[in-house]
């Protein structure tokens, strides 16, 4: 079984406390919407995964949009908080490594959370798109701040350099997550160690890349 999946199909919920049933529904919905997107995600499939009736979804969340929004808020909050914690400390290359590690650990067994935040099938306007934009902007803002702080002491940096490096950073994070999606057998620790090795190879001076001795 893949380390990235948490199957919920076939679980009965009779007699289950409301809070536990709600959590079960949200886990099933996150998997469904994360793998298929908002547009193709099916509440009927969510109900089958969670072992409940479809009307119960509307009783708990009001609508498909309400269910998706709750999943998005959980995923976005988890990612933003993980990255924010990793932003503490010196603004050196080690912070970039720690940030990647934080993203991997937040997404372990939950790669669908990334897909929820960056779902391209969301309507172009409306509350779902607006909510996703909040998390995207905050993640981008923290990335831009980190890059700016890292480059502040670099010699001969032109104004557009930070903009380019910021885009390279965004691409690095999204590319690493995309690669992980194709290698779901990898754990968060294995992903973190791989990135440490890569950074150590690119920045062999231990003073530039502290803590890069990975497994």
PDB file of C-alpha atoms in Angstrom:
ATOM      1  CA  UNK A   1       0.000   0.000   0.000  1.00  0.00           C
ATOM      2  CA  UNK A   2       1.274   3.488  -0.866  1.00  0.00           C
ATOM      3  CA  UNK A   3       2.646   5.561   1.985  1.00  0.00           C
ATOM      4  CA  UNK A   4       0.728   8.527   0.543  1.00  0.00           C
ATOM      5  CA  UNK A   5      -2.761   7.039   0.773  1.00  0.00           C
ATOM      6  CA  UNK A   6      -5.196   6.607   3.630  1.00  0.00           C
ATOM      7  CA  UNK A   7      -8.041   4.422   2.413  1.00  0.00           C
ATOM      8  CA  UNK A   8     -11.328   5.108   4.148  1.00  0.00           C
ATOM      9  CA  UNK A   9     -13.715   3.239   1.885  1.00  0.00           C
ATOM     10  CA  UNK A  10     -16.000   0.754   3.571  1.00  0.00           C
ATOM     11  CA  UNK A  11     -15.713   2.127   7.102  1.00  0.00           C
ATOM     12  CA  UNK A  12     -19.048   2.047   8.892  1.00  0.00           C
ATOM     13  CA  UNK A  13     -20.032   4.994  11.060  1.00  0.00           C
ATOM     14  CA  UNK A  14     -23.124   3.786  12.924  1.00  0.00           C
ATOM     15  CA  UNK A  15     -22.881   4.907  16.526  1.00  0.00           C
ATOM     16  CA  UNK A  16     -19.786   6.984  15.835  1.00  0.00           C
ATOM     17  CA  UNK A  17     -19.574  10.367  17.624  1.00  0.00           C
ATOM     18  CA  UNK A  18     -20.358  13.306  15.346  1.00  0.00           C
ATOM     19  CA  UNK A  19     -16.848  14.753  15.657  1.00  0.00           C
ATOM     20  CA  UNK A  20     -15.230  11.480  14.589  1.00  0.00           C
ATOM     21  CA  UNK A  21     -17.656  11.038  11.702  1.00  0.00           C
ATOM     22  CA  UNK A  22     -16.975  14.589  10.543  1.00  0.00           C
ATOM     23  CA  UNK A  23     -13.241  13.900  10.566  1.00  0.00           C
ATOM     24  CA  UNK A  24     -13.806  10.719   8.557  1.00  0.00           C
ATOM     25  CA  UNK A  25     -15.840  12.632   5.968  1.00  0.00           C
ATOM     26  CA  UNK A  26     -13.168  15.316   5.677  1.00  0.00           C
ATOM     27  CA  UNK A  27     -10.401  12.764   5.190  1.00  0.00           C
ATOM     28  CA  UNK A  28     -12.404  11.039   2.463  1.00  0.00           C
ATOM     29  CA  UNK A  29     -13.234  14.372   0.816  1.00  0.00           C
ATOM     30  CA  UNK A  30      -9.633  15.579   0.910  1.00  0.00           C
ATOM     31  CA  UNK A  31      -8.529  12.433  -0.906  1.00  0.00           C
ATOM     32  CA  UNK A  32     -11.331  12.709  -3.469  1.00  0.00           C
ATOM     33  CA  UNK A  33     -10.922  16.416  -4.232  1.00  0.00           C
ATOM     34  CA  UNK A  34      -7.145  16.235  -3.999  1.00  0.00           C
ATOM     35  CA  UNK A  35      -6.945  13.477  -6.599  1.00  0.00           C
ATOM     36  CA  UNK A  36      -9.684  14.695  -8.955  1.00  0.00           C
ATOM     37  CA  UNK A  37     -10.011  18.421  -8.253  1.00  0.00           C
ATOM     38  CA  UNK A  38     -13.091  20.359  -7.210  1.00  0.00           C
ATOM     39  CA  UNK A  39     -14.712  20.155 -10.647  1.00  0.00           C
ATOM     40  CA  UNK A  40     -14.517  16.367 -10.969  1.00  0.00           C
ATOM     41  CA  UNK A  41     -14.732  15.432  -7.303  1.00  0.00           C
ATOM     42  CA  UNK A  42     -17.922  13.588  -6.380  1.00  0.00           C
ATOM     43  CA  UNK A  43     -19.780  13.884  -3.082  1.00  0.00           C
ATOM     44  CA  UNK A  44     -21.284  10.474  -3.816  1.00  0.00           C
ATOM     45  CA  UNK A  45     -17.783   9.006  -3.895  1.00  0.00           C
ATOM     46  CA  UNK A  46     -16.918  10.858  -0.686  1.00  0.00           C
ATOM     47  CA  UNK A  47     -19.977   9.355   0.991  1.00  0.00           C
ATOM     48  CA  UNK A  48     -19.032   5.860  -0.187  1.00  0.00           C
ATOM     49  CA  UNK A  49     -15.441   6.313   1.028  1.00  0.00           C
ATOM     50  CA  UNK A  50     -16.633   7.487   4.425  1.00  0.00           C
ATOM     51  CA  UNK A  51     -19.295   4.800   4.766  1.00  0.00           C
ATOM     52  CA  UNK A  52     -22.149   7.299   5.088  1.00  0.00           C
ATOM     53  CA  UNK A  53     -25.138   8.434   3.062  1.00  0.00           C
ATOM     54  CA  UNK A  54     -24.787  11.367   0.682  1.00  0.00           C
ATOM     55  CA  UNK A  55     -27.464  13.465   2.483  1.00  0.00           C
ATOM     56  CA  UNK A  56     -25.313  13.325   5.614  1.00  0.00           C
ATOM     57  CA  UNK A  57     -22.631  15.366   3.811  1.00  0.00           C
ATOM     58  CA  UNK A  58     -25.139  18.157   3.258  1.00  0.00           C
ATOM     59  CA  UNK A  59     -26.360  17.858   6.836  1.00  0.00           C
ATOM     60  CA  UNK A  60     -22.797  18.399   8.094  1.00  0.00           C
ATOM     61  CA  UNK A  61     -21.392  20.841   5.528  1.00  0.00           C
ATOM     62  CA  UNK A  62     -24.370  22.349   3.731  1.00  0.00           C
ATOM     63  CA  UNK A  63     -23.111  21.784   0.191  1.00  0.00           C
ATOM     64  CA  UNK A  64     -20.268  20.469  -1.919  1.00  0.00           C
ATOM     65  CA  UNK A  65     -18.715  23.938  -1.699  1.00  0.00           C
ATOM     66  CA  UNK A  66     -18.992  23.897   2.090  1.00  0.00           C
ATOM     67  CA  UNK A  67     -17.300  20.505   2.243  1.00  0.00           C
ATOM     68  CA  UNK A  68     -14.515  21.575  -0.098  1.00  0.00           C
ATOM     69  CA  UNK A  69     -13.959  24.837   1.766  1.00  0.00           C
ATOM     70  CA  UNK A  70     -13.535  23.002   5.071  1.00  0.00           C
ATOM     71  CA  UNK A  71     -10.996  20.640   3.470  1.00  0.00           C
ATOM     72  CA  UNK A  72      -9.163  23.599   1.926  1.00  0.00           C
ATOM     73  CA  UNK A  73      -8.999  25.477   5.215  1.00  0.00           C
ATOM     74  CA  UNK A  74      -7.511  22.463   6.983  1.00  0.00           C
ATOM     75  CA  UNK A  75      -4.949  21.886   4.237  1.00  0.00           C
ATOM     76  CA  UNK A  76      -3.996  25.537   3.822  1.00  0.00           C
ATOM     77  CA  UNK A  77      -3.658  26.153   7.545  1.00  0.00           C
ATOM     78  CA  UNK A  78      -1.468  23.091   7.979  1.00  0.00           C
ATOM     79  CA  UNK A  79       0.897  24.173   5.189  1.00  0.00           C
ATOM     80  CA  UNK A  80       1.114  27.823   6.207  1.00  0.00           C
ATOM     81  CA  UNK A  81       1.811  26.967   9.846  1.00  0.00           C
ATOM     82  CA  UNK A  82       4.504  24.449   8.877  1.00  0.00           C
ATOM     83  CA  UNK A  83       6.312  26.935   6.638  1.00  0.00           C
ATOM     84  CA  UNK A  84       5.995  29.733   9.204  1.00  0.00           C
ATOM     85  CA  UNK A  85       7.675  27.578  11.848  1.00  0.00           C
ATOM     86  CA  UNK A  86      10.505  26.765   9.444  1.00  0.00           C
ATOM     87  CA  UNK A  87      11.134  30.454   8.778  1.00  0.00           C
ATOM     88  CA  UNK A  88      12.623  30.965  12.238  1.00  0.00           C
ATOM     89  CA  UNK A  89      16.387  31.319  12.603  1.00  0.00           C
ATOM     90  CA  UNK A  90      19.186  32.652  10.375  1.00  0.00           C
ATOM     91  CA  UNK A  91      18.307  33.511   6.776  1.00  0.00           C
ATOM     92  CA  UNK A  92      20.855  31.152   5.209  1.00  0.00           C
ATOM     93  CA  UNK A  93      20.624  28.174   2.880  1.00  0.00           C
ATOM     94  CA  UNK A  94      19.785  25.971   5.857  1.00  0.00           C
ATOM     95  CA  UNK A  95      16.456  27.802   6.204  1.00  0.00           C
ATOM     96  CA  UNK A  96      15.542  26.788   2.665  1.00  0.00           C
ATOM     97  CA  UNK A  97      16.351  23.172   3.512  1.00  0.00           C
ATOM     98  CA  UNK A  98      14.332  23.358   6.727  1.00  0.00           C
ATOM     99  CA  UNK A  99      11.409  24.864   4.826  1.00  0.00           C
ATOM    100  CA  UNK A 100      11.419  22.004   2.334  1.00  0.00           C
ATOM    101  CA  UNK A 101      11.561  19.537   5.208  1.00  0.00           C
ATOM    102  CA  UNK A 102       8.604  21.270   6.870  1.00  0.00           C
ATOM    103  CA  UNK A 103       6.572  21.053   3.677  1.00  0.00           C
ATOM    104  CA  UNK A 104       7.377  17.355   3.290  1.00  0.00           C
ATOM    105  CA  UNK A 105       6.409  16.544   6.856  1.00  0.00           C
ATOM    106  CA  UNK A 106       3.168  18.525   6.590  1.00  0.00           C
ATOM    107  CA  UNK A 107       2.288  16.613   3.430  1.00  0.00           C
ATOM    108  CA  UNK A 108       3.318  13.121   4.490  1.00  0.00           C
ATOM    109  CA  UNK A 109       0.388  10.815   3.705  1.00  0.00           C
ATOM    110  CA  UNK A 110      -1.443  14.006   2.680  1.00  0.00           C
ATOM    111  CA  UNK A 111      -0.072  15.039  -0.720  1.00  0.00           C
ATOM    112  CA  UNK A 112      -3.666  15.825  -1.633  1.00  0.00           C
ATOM    113  CA  UNK A 113      -3.434  18.857   0.681  1.00  0.00           C
ATOM    114  CA  UNK A 114      -1.089  20.528  -1.814  1.00  0.00           C
ATOM    115  CA  UNK A 115      -3.553  19.795  -4.612  1.00  0.00           C
ATOM    116  CA  UNK A 116      -6.387  21.351  -2.625  1.00  0.00           C
ATOM    117  CA  UNK A 117      -4.515  24.629  -2.163  1.00  0.00           C
ATOM    118  CA  UNK A 118      -3.378  24.741  -5.797  1.00  0.00           C
ATOM    119  CA  UNK A 119      -6.481  23.237  -7.422  1.00  0.00           C
ATOM    120  CA  UNK A 120      -6.650  24.511 -11.003  1.00  0.00           C
ATOM    121  CA  UNK A 121     -10.255  23.330 -11.396  1.00  0.00           C
ATOM    122  CA  UNK A 122     -11.697  25.805  -8.885  1.00  0.00           C
ATOM    123  CA  UNK A 123     -14.134  28.374 -10.325  1.00  0.00           C
ATOM    124  CA  UNK A 124     -12.294  31.531 -11.406  1.00  0.00           C
ATOM    125  CA  UNK A 125     -14.386  33.607  -9.018  1.00  0.00           C
ATOM    126  CA  UNK A 126     -16.195  33.007  -5.757  1.00  0.00           C
ATOM    127  CA  UNK A 127     -15.432  32.064  -2.166  1.00  0.00           C
ATOM    128  CA  UNK A 128     -13.489  28.882  -2.964  1.00  0.00           C
ATOM    129  CA  UNK A 129     -11.052  30.629  -5.279  1.00  0.00           C
ATOM    130  CA  UNK A 130     -10.750  33.530  -2.843  1.00  0.00           C
ATOM    131  CA  UNK A 131      -9.985  31.173   0.055  1.00  0.00           C
ATOM    132  CA  UNK A 132      -7.355  29.286  -1.932  1.00  0.00           C
ATOM    133  CA  UNK A 133      -5.795  32.604  -2.981  1.00  0.00           C
ATOM    134  CA  UNK A 134      -5.318  33.576   0.670  1.00  0.00           C
ATOM    135  CA  UNK A 135      -3.184  30.505   1.371  1.00  0.00           C
ATOM    136  CA  UNK A 136      -1.299  30.743  -1.921  1.00  0.00           C
ATOM    137  CA  UNK A 137      -0.465  34.389  -1.327  1.00  0.00           C
ATOM    138  CA  UNK A 138       0.727  33.737   2.209  1.00  0.00           C
ATOM    139  CA  UNK A 139       2.962  30.869   1.118  1.00  0.00           C
ATOM    140  CA  UNK A 140       4.312  33.029  -1.715  1.00  0.00           C
ATOM    141  CA  UNK A 141       4.825  35.965   0.637  1.00  0.00           C
ATOM    142  CA  UNK A 142       6.867  33.896   3.060  1.00  0.00           C
ATOM    143  CA  UNK A 143       8.932  32.574   0.183  1.00  0.00           C
ATOM    144  CA  UNK A 144       9.607  36.072  -1.146  1.00  0.00           C
ATOM    145  CA  UNK A 145      10.561  37.340   2.316  1.00  0.00           C
ATOM    146  CA  UNK A 146      12.937  34.435   2.809  1.00  0.00           C
ATOM    147  CA  UNK A 147      14.623  35.056  -0.526  1.00  0.00           C
ATOM    148  CA  UNK A 148      14.959  38.787   0.143  1.00  0.00           C
ATOM    149  CA  UNK A 149      16.518  38.162   3.552  1.00  0.00           C
ATOM    150  CA  UNK A 150      18.918  35.596   2.111  1.00  0.00           C
ATOM    151  CA  UNK A 151      20.069  37.938  -0.671  1.00  0.00           C
ATOM    152  CA  UNK A 152      20.341  41.007   1.551  1.00  0.00           C
ATOM    153  CA  UNK A 153      23.992  40.343   2.372  1.00  0.00           C
ATOM    154  CA  UNK A 154      24.960  38.996  -1.042  1.00  0.00           C
ATOM    155  CA  UNK A 155      27.365  41.166  -3.058  1.00  0.00           C
ATOM    156  CA  UNK A 156      26.365  42.862  -6.324  1.00  0.00           C
ATOM    157  CA  UNK A 157      22.712  41.803  -6.304  1.00  0.00           C
ATOM    158  CA  UNK A 158      20.534  43.633  -8.825  1.00  0.00           C
ATOM    159  CA  UNK A 159      16.887  44.471  -8.049  1.00  0.00           C
ATOM    160  CA  UNK A 160      15.494  41.824 -10.391  1.00  0.00           C
ATOM    161  CA  UNK A 161      17.737  39.107  -8.962  1.00  0.00           C
ATOM    162  CA  UNK A 162      15.439  38.616  -5.983  1.00  0.00           C
ATOM    163  CA  UNK A 163      12.442  38.327  -8.291  1.00  0.00           C
ATOM    164  CA  UNK A 164      14.157  35.621 -10.338  1.00  0.00           C
ATOM    165  CA  UNK A 165      15.365  33.707  -7.279  1.00  0.00           C
ATOM    166  CA  UNK A 166      11.855  33.886  -5.797  1.00  0.00           C
ATOM    167  CA  UNK A 167      10.425  32.301  -8.933  1.00  0.00           C
ATOM    168  CA  UNK A 168      13.157  29.657  -8.847  1.00  0.00           C
ATOM    169  CA  UNK A 169      12.247  28.909  -5.231  1.00  0.00           C
ATOM    170  CA  UNK A 170       8.556  28.530  -6.062  1.00  0.00           C
ATOM    171  CA  UNK A 171       9.521  26.173  -8.867  1.00  0.00           C
ATOM    172  CA  UNK A 172      11.787  24.171  -6.577  1.00  0.00           C
ATOM    173  CA  UNK A 173       9.075  23.578  -3.979  1.00  0.00           C
ATOM    174  CA  UNK A 174       6.336  22.736  -6.479  1.00  0.00           C
ATOM    175  CA  UNK A 175       8.755  20.582  -8.484  1.00  0.00           C
ATOM    176  CA  UNK A 176       9.791  18.624  -5.396  1.00  0.00           C
ATOM    177  CA  UNK A 177       6.154  17.979  -4.487  1.00  0.00           C
ATOM    178  CA  UNK A 178       5.394  16.937  -8.075  1.00  0.00           C
ATOM    179  CA  UNK A 179       8.363  14.545  -8.050  1.00  0.00           C
ATOM    180  CA  UNK A 180       7.156  13.087  -4.751  1.00  0.00           C
ATOM    181  CA  UNK A 181       3.744  12.500  -6.297  1.00  0.00           C
ATOM    182  CA  UNK A 182       5.427  10.181  -8.815  1.00  0.00           C
ATOM    183  CA  UNK A 183       7.390   8.432  -6.057  1.00  0.00           C
ATOM    184  CA  UNK A 184       4.757   7.946  -3.325  1.00  0.00           C
ATOM    185  CA  UNK A 185       6.822   5.230  -1.668  1.00  0.00           C
ATOM    186  CA  UNK A 186       9.179   7.928  -0.379  1.00  0.00           C
ATOM    187  CA  UNK A 187       8.665   9.061   3.212  1.00  0.00           C
ATOM    188  CA  UNK A 188       9.009  12.663   4.363  1.00  0.00           C
ATOM    189  CA  UNK A 189      12.313  11.777   6.030  1.00  0.00           C
ATOM    190  CA  UNK A 190      13.603  10.254   2.806  1.00  0.00           C
ATOM    191  CA  UNK A 191      12.549  13.335   0.834  1.00  0.00           C
ATOM    192  CA  UNK A 192      14.244  15.601   3.368  1.00  0.00           C
ATOM    193  CA  UNK A 193      17.466  13.568   3.285  1.00  0.00           C
ATOM    194  CA  UNK A 194      17.455  13.633  -0.516  1.00  0.00           C
ATOM    195  CA  UNK A 195      17.151  17.422  -0.552  1.00  0.00           C
ATOM    196  CA  UNK A 196      19.915  17.762   2.022  1.00  0.00           C
ATOM    197  CA  UNK A 197      22.204  15.669  -0.180  1.00  0.00           C
ATOM    198  CA  UNK A 198      21.367  17.769  -3.222  1.00  0.00           C
ATOM    199  CA  UNK A 199      21.990  21.028  -1.375  1.00  0.00           C
ATOM    200  CA  UNK A 200      25.251  19.649   0.011  1.00  0.00           C
ATOM    201  CA  UNK A 201      26.347  18.817  -3.539  1.00  0.00           C
ATOM    202  CA  UNK A 202      25.427  22.293  -4.796  1.00  0.00           C
ATOM    203  CA  UNK A 203      26.852  24.089  -1.728  1.00  0.00           C
ATOM    204  CA  UNK A 204      29.802  21.933  -0.622  1.00  0.00           C
ATOM    205  CA  UNK A 205      31.063  24.542   1.863  1.00  0.00           C
ATOM    206  CA  UNK A 206      29.593  23.365   5.216  1.00  0.00           C
ATOM    207  CA  UNK A 207      29.506  26.975   6.392  1.00  0.00           C
ATOM    208  CA  UNK A 208      27.051  27.753   3.575  1.00  0.00           C
ATOM    209  CA  UNK A 209      24.851  24.728   4.104  1.00  0.00           C
ATOM    210  CA  UNK A 210      24.881  23.767   7.780  1.00  0.00           C
ATOM    211  CA  UNK A 211      23.218  20.558   8.808  1.00  0.00           C
ATOM    212  CA  UNK A 212      23.325  19.023   5.322  1.00  0.00           C
ATOM    213  CA  UNK A 213      24.755  15.659   6.249  1.00  0.00           C
ATOM    214  CA  UNK A 214      21.784  13.453   5.399  1.00  0.00           C
ATOM    215  CA  UNK A 215      21.238   9.732   5.463  1.00  0.00           C
TER     216      UNK A 215
END
